[in-house]
PDB file of C-alpha atoms and ligand atoms in Angstrom:
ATOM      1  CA  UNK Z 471     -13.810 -41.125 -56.139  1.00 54.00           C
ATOM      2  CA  UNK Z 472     -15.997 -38.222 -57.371  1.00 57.00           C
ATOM      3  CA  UNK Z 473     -19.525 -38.384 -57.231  1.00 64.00           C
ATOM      4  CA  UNK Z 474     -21.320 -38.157 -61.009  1.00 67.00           C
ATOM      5  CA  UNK Z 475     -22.721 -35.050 -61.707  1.00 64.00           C
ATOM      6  CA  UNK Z 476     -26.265 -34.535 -63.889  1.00 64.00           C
ATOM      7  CA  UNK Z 477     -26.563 -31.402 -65.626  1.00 61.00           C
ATOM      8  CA  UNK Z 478     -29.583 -30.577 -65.830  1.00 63.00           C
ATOM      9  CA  UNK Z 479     -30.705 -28.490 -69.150  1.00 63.00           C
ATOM     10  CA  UNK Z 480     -31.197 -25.088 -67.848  1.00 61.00           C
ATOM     11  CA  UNK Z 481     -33.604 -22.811 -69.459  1.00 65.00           C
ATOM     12  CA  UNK Z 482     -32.438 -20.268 -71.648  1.00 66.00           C
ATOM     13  CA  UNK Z 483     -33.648 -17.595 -69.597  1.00 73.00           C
ATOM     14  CA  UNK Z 484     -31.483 -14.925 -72.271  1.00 76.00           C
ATOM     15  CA  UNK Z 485     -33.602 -12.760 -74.751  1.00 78.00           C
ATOM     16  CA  UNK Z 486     -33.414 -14.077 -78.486  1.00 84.00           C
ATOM     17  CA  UNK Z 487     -30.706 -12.853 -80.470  1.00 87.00           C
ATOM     18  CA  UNK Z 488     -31.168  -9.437 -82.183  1.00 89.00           C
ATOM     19  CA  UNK Z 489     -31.961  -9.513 -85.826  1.00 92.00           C
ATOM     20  CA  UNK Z 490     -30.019  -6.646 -87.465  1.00 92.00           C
ATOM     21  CA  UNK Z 491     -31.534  -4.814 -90.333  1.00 93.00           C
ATOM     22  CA  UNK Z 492     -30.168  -1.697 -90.347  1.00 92.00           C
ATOM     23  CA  UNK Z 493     -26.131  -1.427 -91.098  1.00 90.00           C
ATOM     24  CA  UNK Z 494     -23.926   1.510 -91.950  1.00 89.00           C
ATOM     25  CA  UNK Z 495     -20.298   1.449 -92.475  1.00 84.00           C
ATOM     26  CA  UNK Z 496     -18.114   4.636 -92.843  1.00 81.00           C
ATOM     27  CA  UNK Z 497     -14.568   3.262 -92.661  1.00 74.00           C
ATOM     28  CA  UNK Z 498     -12.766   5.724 -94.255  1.00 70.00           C
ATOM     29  CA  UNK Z 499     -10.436   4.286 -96.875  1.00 73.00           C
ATOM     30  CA  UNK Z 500      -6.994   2.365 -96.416  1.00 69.00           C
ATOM     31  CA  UNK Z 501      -6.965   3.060 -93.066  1.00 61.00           C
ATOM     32  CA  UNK Z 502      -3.653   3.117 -91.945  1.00 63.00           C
ATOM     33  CA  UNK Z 503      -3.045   5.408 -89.176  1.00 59.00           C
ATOM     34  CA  UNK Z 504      -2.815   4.254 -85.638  1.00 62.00           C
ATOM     35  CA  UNK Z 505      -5.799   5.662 -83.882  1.00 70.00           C
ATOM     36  CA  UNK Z 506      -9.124   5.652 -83.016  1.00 76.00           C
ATOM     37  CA  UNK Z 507     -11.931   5.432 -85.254  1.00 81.00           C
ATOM     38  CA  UNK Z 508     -16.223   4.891 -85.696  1.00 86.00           C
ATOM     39  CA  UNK Z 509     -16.033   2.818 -88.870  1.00 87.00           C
ATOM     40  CA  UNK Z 510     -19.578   1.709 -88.328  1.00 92.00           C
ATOM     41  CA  UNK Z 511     -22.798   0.408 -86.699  1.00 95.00           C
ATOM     42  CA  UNK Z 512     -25.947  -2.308 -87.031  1.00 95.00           C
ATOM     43  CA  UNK Z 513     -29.315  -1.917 -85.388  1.00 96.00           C
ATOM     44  CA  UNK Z 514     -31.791  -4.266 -84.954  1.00 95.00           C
ATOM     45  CA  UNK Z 515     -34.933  -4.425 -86.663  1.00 94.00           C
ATOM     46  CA  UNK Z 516     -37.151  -3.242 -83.658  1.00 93.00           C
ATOM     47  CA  UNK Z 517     -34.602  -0.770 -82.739  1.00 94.00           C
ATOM     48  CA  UNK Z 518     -33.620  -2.013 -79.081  1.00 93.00           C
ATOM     49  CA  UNK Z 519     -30.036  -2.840 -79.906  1.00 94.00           C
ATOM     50  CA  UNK Z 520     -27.213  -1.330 -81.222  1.00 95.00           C
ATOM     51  CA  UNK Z 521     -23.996  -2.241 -81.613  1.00 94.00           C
ATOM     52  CA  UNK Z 522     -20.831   0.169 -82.499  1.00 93.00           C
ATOM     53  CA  UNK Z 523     -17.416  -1.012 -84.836  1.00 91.00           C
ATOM     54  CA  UNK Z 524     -14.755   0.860 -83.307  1.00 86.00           C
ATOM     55  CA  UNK Z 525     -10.827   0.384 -84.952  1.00 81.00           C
ATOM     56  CA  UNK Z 526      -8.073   1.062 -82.938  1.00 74.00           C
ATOM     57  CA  UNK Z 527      -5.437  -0.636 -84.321  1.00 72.00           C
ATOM     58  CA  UNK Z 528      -7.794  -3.541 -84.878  1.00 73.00           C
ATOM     59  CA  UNK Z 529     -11.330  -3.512 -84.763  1.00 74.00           C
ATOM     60  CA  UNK Z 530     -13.461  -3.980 -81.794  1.00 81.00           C
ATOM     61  CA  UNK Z 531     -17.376  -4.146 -81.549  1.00 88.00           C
ATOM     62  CA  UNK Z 532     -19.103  -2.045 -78.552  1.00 91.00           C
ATOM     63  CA  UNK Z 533     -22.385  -3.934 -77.742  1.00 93.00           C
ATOM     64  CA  UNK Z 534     -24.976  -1.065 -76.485  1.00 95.00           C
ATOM     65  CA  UNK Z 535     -27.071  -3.933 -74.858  1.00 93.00           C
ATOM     66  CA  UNK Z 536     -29.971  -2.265 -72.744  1.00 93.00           C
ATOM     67  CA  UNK Z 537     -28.391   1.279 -73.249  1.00 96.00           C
ATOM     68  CA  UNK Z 538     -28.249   0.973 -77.383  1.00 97.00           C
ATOM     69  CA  UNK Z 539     -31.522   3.495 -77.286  1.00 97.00           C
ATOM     70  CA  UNK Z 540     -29.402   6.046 -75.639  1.00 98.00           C
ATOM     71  CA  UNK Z 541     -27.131   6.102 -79.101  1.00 98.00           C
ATOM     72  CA  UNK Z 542     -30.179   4.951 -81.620  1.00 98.00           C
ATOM     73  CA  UNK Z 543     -31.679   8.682 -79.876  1.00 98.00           C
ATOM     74  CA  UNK Z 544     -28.321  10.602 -80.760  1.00 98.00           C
ATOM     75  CA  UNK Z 545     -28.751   9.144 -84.294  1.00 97.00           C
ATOM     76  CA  UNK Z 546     -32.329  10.739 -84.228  1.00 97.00           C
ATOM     77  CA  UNK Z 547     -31.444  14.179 -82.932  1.00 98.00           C
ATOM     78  CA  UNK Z 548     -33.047  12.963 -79.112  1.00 98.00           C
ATOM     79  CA  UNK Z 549     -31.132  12.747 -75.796  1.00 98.00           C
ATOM     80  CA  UNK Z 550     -32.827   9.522 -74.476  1.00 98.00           C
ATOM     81  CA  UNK Z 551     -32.767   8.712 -70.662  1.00 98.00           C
ATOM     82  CA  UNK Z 552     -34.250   6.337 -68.181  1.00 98.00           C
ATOM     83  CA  UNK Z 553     -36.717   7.136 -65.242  1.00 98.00           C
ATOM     84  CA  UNK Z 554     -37.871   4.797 -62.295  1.00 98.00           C
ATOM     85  CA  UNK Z 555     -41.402   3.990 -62.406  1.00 98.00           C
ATOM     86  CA  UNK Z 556     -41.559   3.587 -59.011  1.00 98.00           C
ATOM     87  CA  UNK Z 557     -39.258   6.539 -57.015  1.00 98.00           C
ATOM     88  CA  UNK Z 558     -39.558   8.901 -60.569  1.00 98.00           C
ATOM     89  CA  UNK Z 559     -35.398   8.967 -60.350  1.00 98.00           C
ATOM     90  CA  UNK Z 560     -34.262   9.723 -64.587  1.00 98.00           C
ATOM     91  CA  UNK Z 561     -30.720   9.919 -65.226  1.00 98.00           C
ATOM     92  CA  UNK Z 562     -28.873  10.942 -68.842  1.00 98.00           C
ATOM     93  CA  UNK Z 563     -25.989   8.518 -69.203  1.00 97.00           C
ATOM     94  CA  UNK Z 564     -28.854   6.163 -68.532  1.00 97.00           C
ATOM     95  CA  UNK Z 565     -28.874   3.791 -66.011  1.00 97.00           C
ATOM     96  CA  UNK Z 566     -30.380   0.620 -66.349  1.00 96.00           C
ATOM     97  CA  UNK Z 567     -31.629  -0.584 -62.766  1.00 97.00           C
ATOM     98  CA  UNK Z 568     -32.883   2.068 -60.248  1.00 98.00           C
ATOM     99  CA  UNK Z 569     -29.858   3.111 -57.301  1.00 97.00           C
ATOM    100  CA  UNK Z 570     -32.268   3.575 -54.579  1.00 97.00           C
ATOM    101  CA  UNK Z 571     -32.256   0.740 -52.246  1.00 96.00           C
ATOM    102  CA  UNK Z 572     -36.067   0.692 -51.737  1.00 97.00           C
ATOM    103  CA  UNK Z 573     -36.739   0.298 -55.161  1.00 97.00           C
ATOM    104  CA  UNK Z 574     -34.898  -2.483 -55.378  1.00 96.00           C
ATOM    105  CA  UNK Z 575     -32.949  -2.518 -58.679  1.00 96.00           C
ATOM    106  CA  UNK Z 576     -36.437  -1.814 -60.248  1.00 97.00           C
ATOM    107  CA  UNK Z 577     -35.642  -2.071 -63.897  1.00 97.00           C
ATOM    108  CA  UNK Z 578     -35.748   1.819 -65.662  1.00 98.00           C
ATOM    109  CA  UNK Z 579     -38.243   2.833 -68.595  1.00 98.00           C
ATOM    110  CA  UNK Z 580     -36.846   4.699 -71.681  1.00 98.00           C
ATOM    111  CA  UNK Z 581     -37.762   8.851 -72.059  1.00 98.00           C
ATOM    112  CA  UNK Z 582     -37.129  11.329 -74.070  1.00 98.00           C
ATOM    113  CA  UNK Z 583     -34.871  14.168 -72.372  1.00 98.00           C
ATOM    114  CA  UNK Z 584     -35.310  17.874 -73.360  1.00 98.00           C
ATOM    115  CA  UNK Z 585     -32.572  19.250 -75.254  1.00 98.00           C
ATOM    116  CA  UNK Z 586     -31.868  21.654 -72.311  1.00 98.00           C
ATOM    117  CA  UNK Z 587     -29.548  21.580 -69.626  1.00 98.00           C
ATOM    118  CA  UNK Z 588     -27.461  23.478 -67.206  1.00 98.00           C
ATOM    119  CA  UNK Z 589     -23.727  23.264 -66.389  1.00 98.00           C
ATOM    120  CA  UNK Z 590     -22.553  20.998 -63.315  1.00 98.00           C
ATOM    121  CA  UNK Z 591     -18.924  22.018 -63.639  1.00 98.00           C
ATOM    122  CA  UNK Z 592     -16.486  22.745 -66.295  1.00 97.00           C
ATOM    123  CA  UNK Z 593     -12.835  23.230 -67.340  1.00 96.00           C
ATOM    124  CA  UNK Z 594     -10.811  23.932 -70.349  1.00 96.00           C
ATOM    125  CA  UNK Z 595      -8.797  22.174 -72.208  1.00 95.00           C
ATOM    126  CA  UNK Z 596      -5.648  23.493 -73.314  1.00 92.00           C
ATOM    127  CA  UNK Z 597      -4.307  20.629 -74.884  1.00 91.00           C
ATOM    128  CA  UNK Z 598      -5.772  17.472 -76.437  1.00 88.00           C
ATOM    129  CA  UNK Z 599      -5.209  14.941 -78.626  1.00 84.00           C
ATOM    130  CA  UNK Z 600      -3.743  15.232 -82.369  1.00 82.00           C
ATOM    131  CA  UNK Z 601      -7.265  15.741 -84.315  1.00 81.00           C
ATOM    132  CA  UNK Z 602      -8.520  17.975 -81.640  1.00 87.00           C
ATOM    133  CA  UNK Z 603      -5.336  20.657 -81.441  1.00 91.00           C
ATOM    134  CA  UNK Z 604      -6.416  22.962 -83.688  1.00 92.00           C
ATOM    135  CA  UNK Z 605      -9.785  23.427 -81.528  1.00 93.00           C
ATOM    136  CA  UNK Z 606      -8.532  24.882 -78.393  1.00 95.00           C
ATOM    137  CA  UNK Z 607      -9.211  25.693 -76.104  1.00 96.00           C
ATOM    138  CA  UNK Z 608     -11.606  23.631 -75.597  1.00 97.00           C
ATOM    139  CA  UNK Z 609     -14.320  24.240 -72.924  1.00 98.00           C
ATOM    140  CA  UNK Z 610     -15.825  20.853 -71.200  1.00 97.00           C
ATOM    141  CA  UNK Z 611     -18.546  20.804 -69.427  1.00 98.00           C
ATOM    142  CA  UNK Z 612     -20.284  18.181 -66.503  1.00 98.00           C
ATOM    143  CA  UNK Z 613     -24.279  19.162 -67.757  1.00 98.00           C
ATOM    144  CA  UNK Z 614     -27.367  18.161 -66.120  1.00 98.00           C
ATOM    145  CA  UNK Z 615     -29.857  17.473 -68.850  1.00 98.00           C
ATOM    146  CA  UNK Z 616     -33.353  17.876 -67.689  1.00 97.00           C
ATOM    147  CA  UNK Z 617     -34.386  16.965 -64.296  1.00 97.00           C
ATOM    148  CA  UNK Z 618     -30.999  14.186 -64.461  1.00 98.00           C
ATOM    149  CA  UNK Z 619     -30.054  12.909 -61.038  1.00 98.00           C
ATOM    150  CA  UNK Z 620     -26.269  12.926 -63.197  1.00 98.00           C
ATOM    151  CA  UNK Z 621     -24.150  14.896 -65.267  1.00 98.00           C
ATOM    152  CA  UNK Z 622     -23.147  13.813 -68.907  1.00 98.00           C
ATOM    153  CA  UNK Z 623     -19.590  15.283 -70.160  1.00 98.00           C
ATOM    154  CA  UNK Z 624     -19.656  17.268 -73.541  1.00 98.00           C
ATOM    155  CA  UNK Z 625     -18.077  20.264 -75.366  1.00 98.00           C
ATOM    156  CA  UNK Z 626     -19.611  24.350 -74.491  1.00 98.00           C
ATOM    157  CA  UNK Z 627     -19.359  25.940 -77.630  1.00 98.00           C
ATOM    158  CA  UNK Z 628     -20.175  29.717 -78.307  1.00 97.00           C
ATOM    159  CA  UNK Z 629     -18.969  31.539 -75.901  1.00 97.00           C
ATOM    160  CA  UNK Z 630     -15.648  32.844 -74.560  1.00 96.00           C
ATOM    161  CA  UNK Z 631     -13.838  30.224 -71.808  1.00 97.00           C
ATOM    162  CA  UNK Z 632     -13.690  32.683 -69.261  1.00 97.00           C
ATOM    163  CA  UNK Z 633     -17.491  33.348 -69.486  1.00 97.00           C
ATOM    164  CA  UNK Z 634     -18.502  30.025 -68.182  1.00 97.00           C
ATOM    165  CA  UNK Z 635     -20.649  29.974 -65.252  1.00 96.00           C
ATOM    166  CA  UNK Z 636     -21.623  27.257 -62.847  1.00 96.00           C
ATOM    167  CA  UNK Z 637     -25.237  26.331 -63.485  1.00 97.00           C
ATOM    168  CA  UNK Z 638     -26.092  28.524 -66.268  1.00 98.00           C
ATOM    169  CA  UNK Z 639     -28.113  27.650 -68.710  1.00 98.00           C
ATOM    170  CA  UNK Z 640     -27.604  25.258 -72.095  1.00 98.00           C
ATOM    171  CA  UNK Z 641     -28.924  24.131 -74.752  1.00 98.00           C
ATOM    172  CA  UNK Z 642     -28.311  20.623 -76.711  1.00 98.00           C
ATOM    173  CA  UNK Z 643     -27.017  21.314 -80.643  1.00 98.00           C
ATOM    174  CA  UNK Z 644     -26.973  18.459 -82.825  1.00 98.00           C
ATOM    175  CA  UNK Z 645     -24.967  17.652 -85.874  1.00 98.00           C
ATOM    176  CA  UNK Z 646     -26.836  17.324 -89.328  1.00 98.00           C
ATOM    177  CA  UNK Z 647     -28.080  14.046 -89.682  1.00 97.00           C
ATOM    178  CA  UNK Z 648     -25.596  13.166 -92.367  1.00 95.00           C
ATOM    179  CA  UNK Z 649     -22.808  13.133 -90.371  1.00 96.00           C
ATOM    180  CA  UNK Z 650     -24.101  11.341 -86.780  1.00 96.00           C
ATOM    181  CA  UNK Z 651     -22.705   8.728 -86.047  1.00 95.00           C
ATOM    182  CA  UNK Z 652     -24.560   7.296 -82.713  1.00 96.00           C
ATOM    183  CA  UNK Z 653     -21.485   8.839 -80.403  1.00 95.00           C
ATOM    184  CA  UNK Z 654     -21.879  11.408 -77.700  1.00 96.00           C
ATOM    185  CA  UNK Z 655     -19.898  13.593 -80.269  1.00 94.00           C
ATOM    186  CA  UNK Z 656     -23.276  13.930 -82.067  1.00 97.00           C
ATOM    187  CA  UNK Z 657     -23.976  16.730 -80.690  1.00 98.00           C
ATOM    188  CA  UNK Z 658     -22.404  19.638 -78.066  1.00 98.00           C
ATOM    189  CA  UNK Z 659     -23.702  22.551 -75.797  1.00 98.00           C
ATOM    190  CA  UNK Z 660     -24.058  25.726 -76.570  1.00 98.00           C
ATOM    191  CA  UNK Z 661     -25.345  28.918 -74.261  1.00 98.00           C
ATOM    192  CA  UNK Z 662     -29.524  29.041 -74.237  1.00 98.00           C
ATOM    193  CA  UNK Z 663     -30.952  31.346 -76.575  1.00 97.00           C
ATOM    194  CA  UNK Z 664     -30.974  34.710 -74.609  1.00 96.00           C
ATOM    195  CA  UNK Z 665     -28.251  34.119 -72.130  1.00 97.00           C
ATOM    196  CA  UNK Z 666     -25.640  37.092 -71.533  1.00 96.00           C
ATOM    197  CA  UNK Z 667     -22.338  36.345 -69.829  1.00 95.00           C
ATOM    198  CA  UNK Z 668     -21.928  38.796 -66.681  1.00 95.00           C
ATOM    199  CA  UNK Z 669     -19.075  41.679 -66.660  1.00 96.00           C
ATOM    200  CA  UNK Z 670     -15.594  41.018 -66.372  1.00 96.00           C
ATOM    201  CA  UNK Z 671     -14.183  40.618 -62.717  1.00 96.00           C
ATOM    202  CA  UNK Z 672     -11.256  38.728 -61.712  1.00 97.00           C
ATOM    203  CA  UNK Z 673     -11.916  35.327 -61.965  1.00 95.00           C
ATOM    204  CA  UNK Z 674     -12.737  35.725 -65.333  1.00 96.00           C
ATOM    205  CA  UNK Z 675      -9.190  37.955 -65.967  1.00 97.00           C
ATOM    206  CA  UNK Z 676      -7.386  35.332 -64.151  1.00 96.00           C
ATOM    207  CA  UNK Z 677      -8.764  32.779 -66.893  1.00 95.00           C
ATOM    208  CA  UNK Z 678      -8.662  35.119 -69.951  1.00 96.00           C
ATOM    209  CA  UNK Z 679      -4.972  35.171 -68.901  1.00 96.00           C
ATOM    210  CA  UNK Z 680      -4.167  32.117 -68.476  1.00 94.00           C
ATOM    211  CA  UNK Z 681      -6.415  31.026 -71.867  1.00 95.00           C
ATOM    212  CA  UNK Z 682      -4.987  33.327 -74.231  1.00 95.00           C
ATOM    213  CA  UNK Z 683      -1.593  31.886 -74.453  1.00 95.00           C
ATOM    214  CA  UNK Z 684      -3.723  28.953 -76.008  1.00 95.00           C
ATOM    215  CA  UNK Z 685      -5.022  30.826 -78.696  1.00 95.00           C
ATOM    216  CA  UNK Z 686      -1.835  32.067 -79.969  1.00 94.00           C
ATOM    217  CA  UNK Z 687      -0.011  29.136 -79.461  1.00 94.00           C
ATOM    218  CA  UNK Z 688      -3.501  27.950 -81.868  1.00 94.00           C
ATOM    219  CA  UNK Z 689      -2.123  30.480 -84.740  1.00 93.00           C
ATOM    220  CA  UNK Z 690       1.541  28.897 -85.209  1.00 93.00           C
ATOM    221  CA  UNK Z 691      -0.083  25.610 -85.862  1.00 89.00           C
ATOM    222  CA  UNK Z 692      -0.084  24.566 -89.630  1.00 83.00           C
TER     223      UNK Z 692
HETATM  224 ZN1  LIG A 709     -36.387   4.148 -58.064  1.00 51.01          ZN
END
């Protein structure tokens, strides 16, 4: 026979429910496309949380939790991280608990990044999908913004593929407000004000060659 079993009430040790104030909705109409789409957002009234309405196919809900001030900041024109109070770590995507083992999972404090950065690594992209074809190539870039102990992934605009360098430096370029949306597509990188790409050598001709193709290819689409 099985002993009886008391359950005790636990305490709710979960923060109170977010109340949300602040809602947006930009499904486009009759939706009917297969795909993948922002058709909206809700923030809280204290601006903590955020939470995302993403349809593909059906619609799904993307709950920010802890990280929502990383996308509240995009909607602001900021690149927010997180920094360890204790070891000084930051990191942009944020991180919630500190990854050094003698901190301890100390829990991270919000910042505000500056919009610079400087390229990791890179590649480009010479095909995509459907909404994105008539872009390439496309240059993608691993950036580290600020003093990041991490790289964030984003587009390089303004400047020829094979002028990329590693660890140059970039600068963060926002949408207008109007059309932000709280996604990482908010805003891309462009070269810092100043910068010059170096001279042509071979690298860069073995790219330009293999890049160009891309461009025409570009032309024949409708
Ligand atoms: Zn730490």
């Amino acid at each position: 026979m099985m002993a009886a079993v008391t359950i005790k009430k636990k305490k709710n040790k979960f923060s109170e429910a977010p109340v949300f104030t602040e809602k947006k909705d930009y499904r486009p109409e009759g939706v009917k496309e297969t795909g993948l789409a922002f058709v909206g957002h809700e923030i809280s009234e204290d601006r903590t949380t955020m939470n995302q309405f993403l349809h593909y196919d059906q619609l799904y809900t993307i709950r920010h939790g802890w990280n929502s001030k990383f996308f509240i900041g995009l909607l602001d024109g900021k690149i927010m991280g997180t920094r360890c109070p204790k070891c000084g770590d930051s990191w942009v995507p944020v991180r919630t608990h500190c990854w050094n083992l003698d901190c301890n999972l100390e829990k991270t404090e919000w910042v505000e990044m500056p919009l610079t950065a400087k390229v990791h690594t890179w590649t480009v992209a010479g095909w995509s999908g459907r909404s994105s074809l008539k872009r390439l190539p496309i240059i993608l870039v691993y950036a580290v913004v600020g003093n990041s102990k991490v790289a964030i992934a984003n587009e390089l605009h303004g400047l020829k593929p094979w002028d990329v360098e590693f660890g140059m430096p970039l600068k963060i370029v926002f949408k207008p407000k109007e059309q932000r949306i709280g996604a990482v597509t908010d805003f891309h990188f462009e070269p810092a004000d100043g910068w010059k790409p170096s001279p042509m050598n071979k690298e860069k001709e073995r790219i330009k060659k293999l890049v160009e193709p891309v461009y025409e290819w570009v032309k024949t689409l409708k």
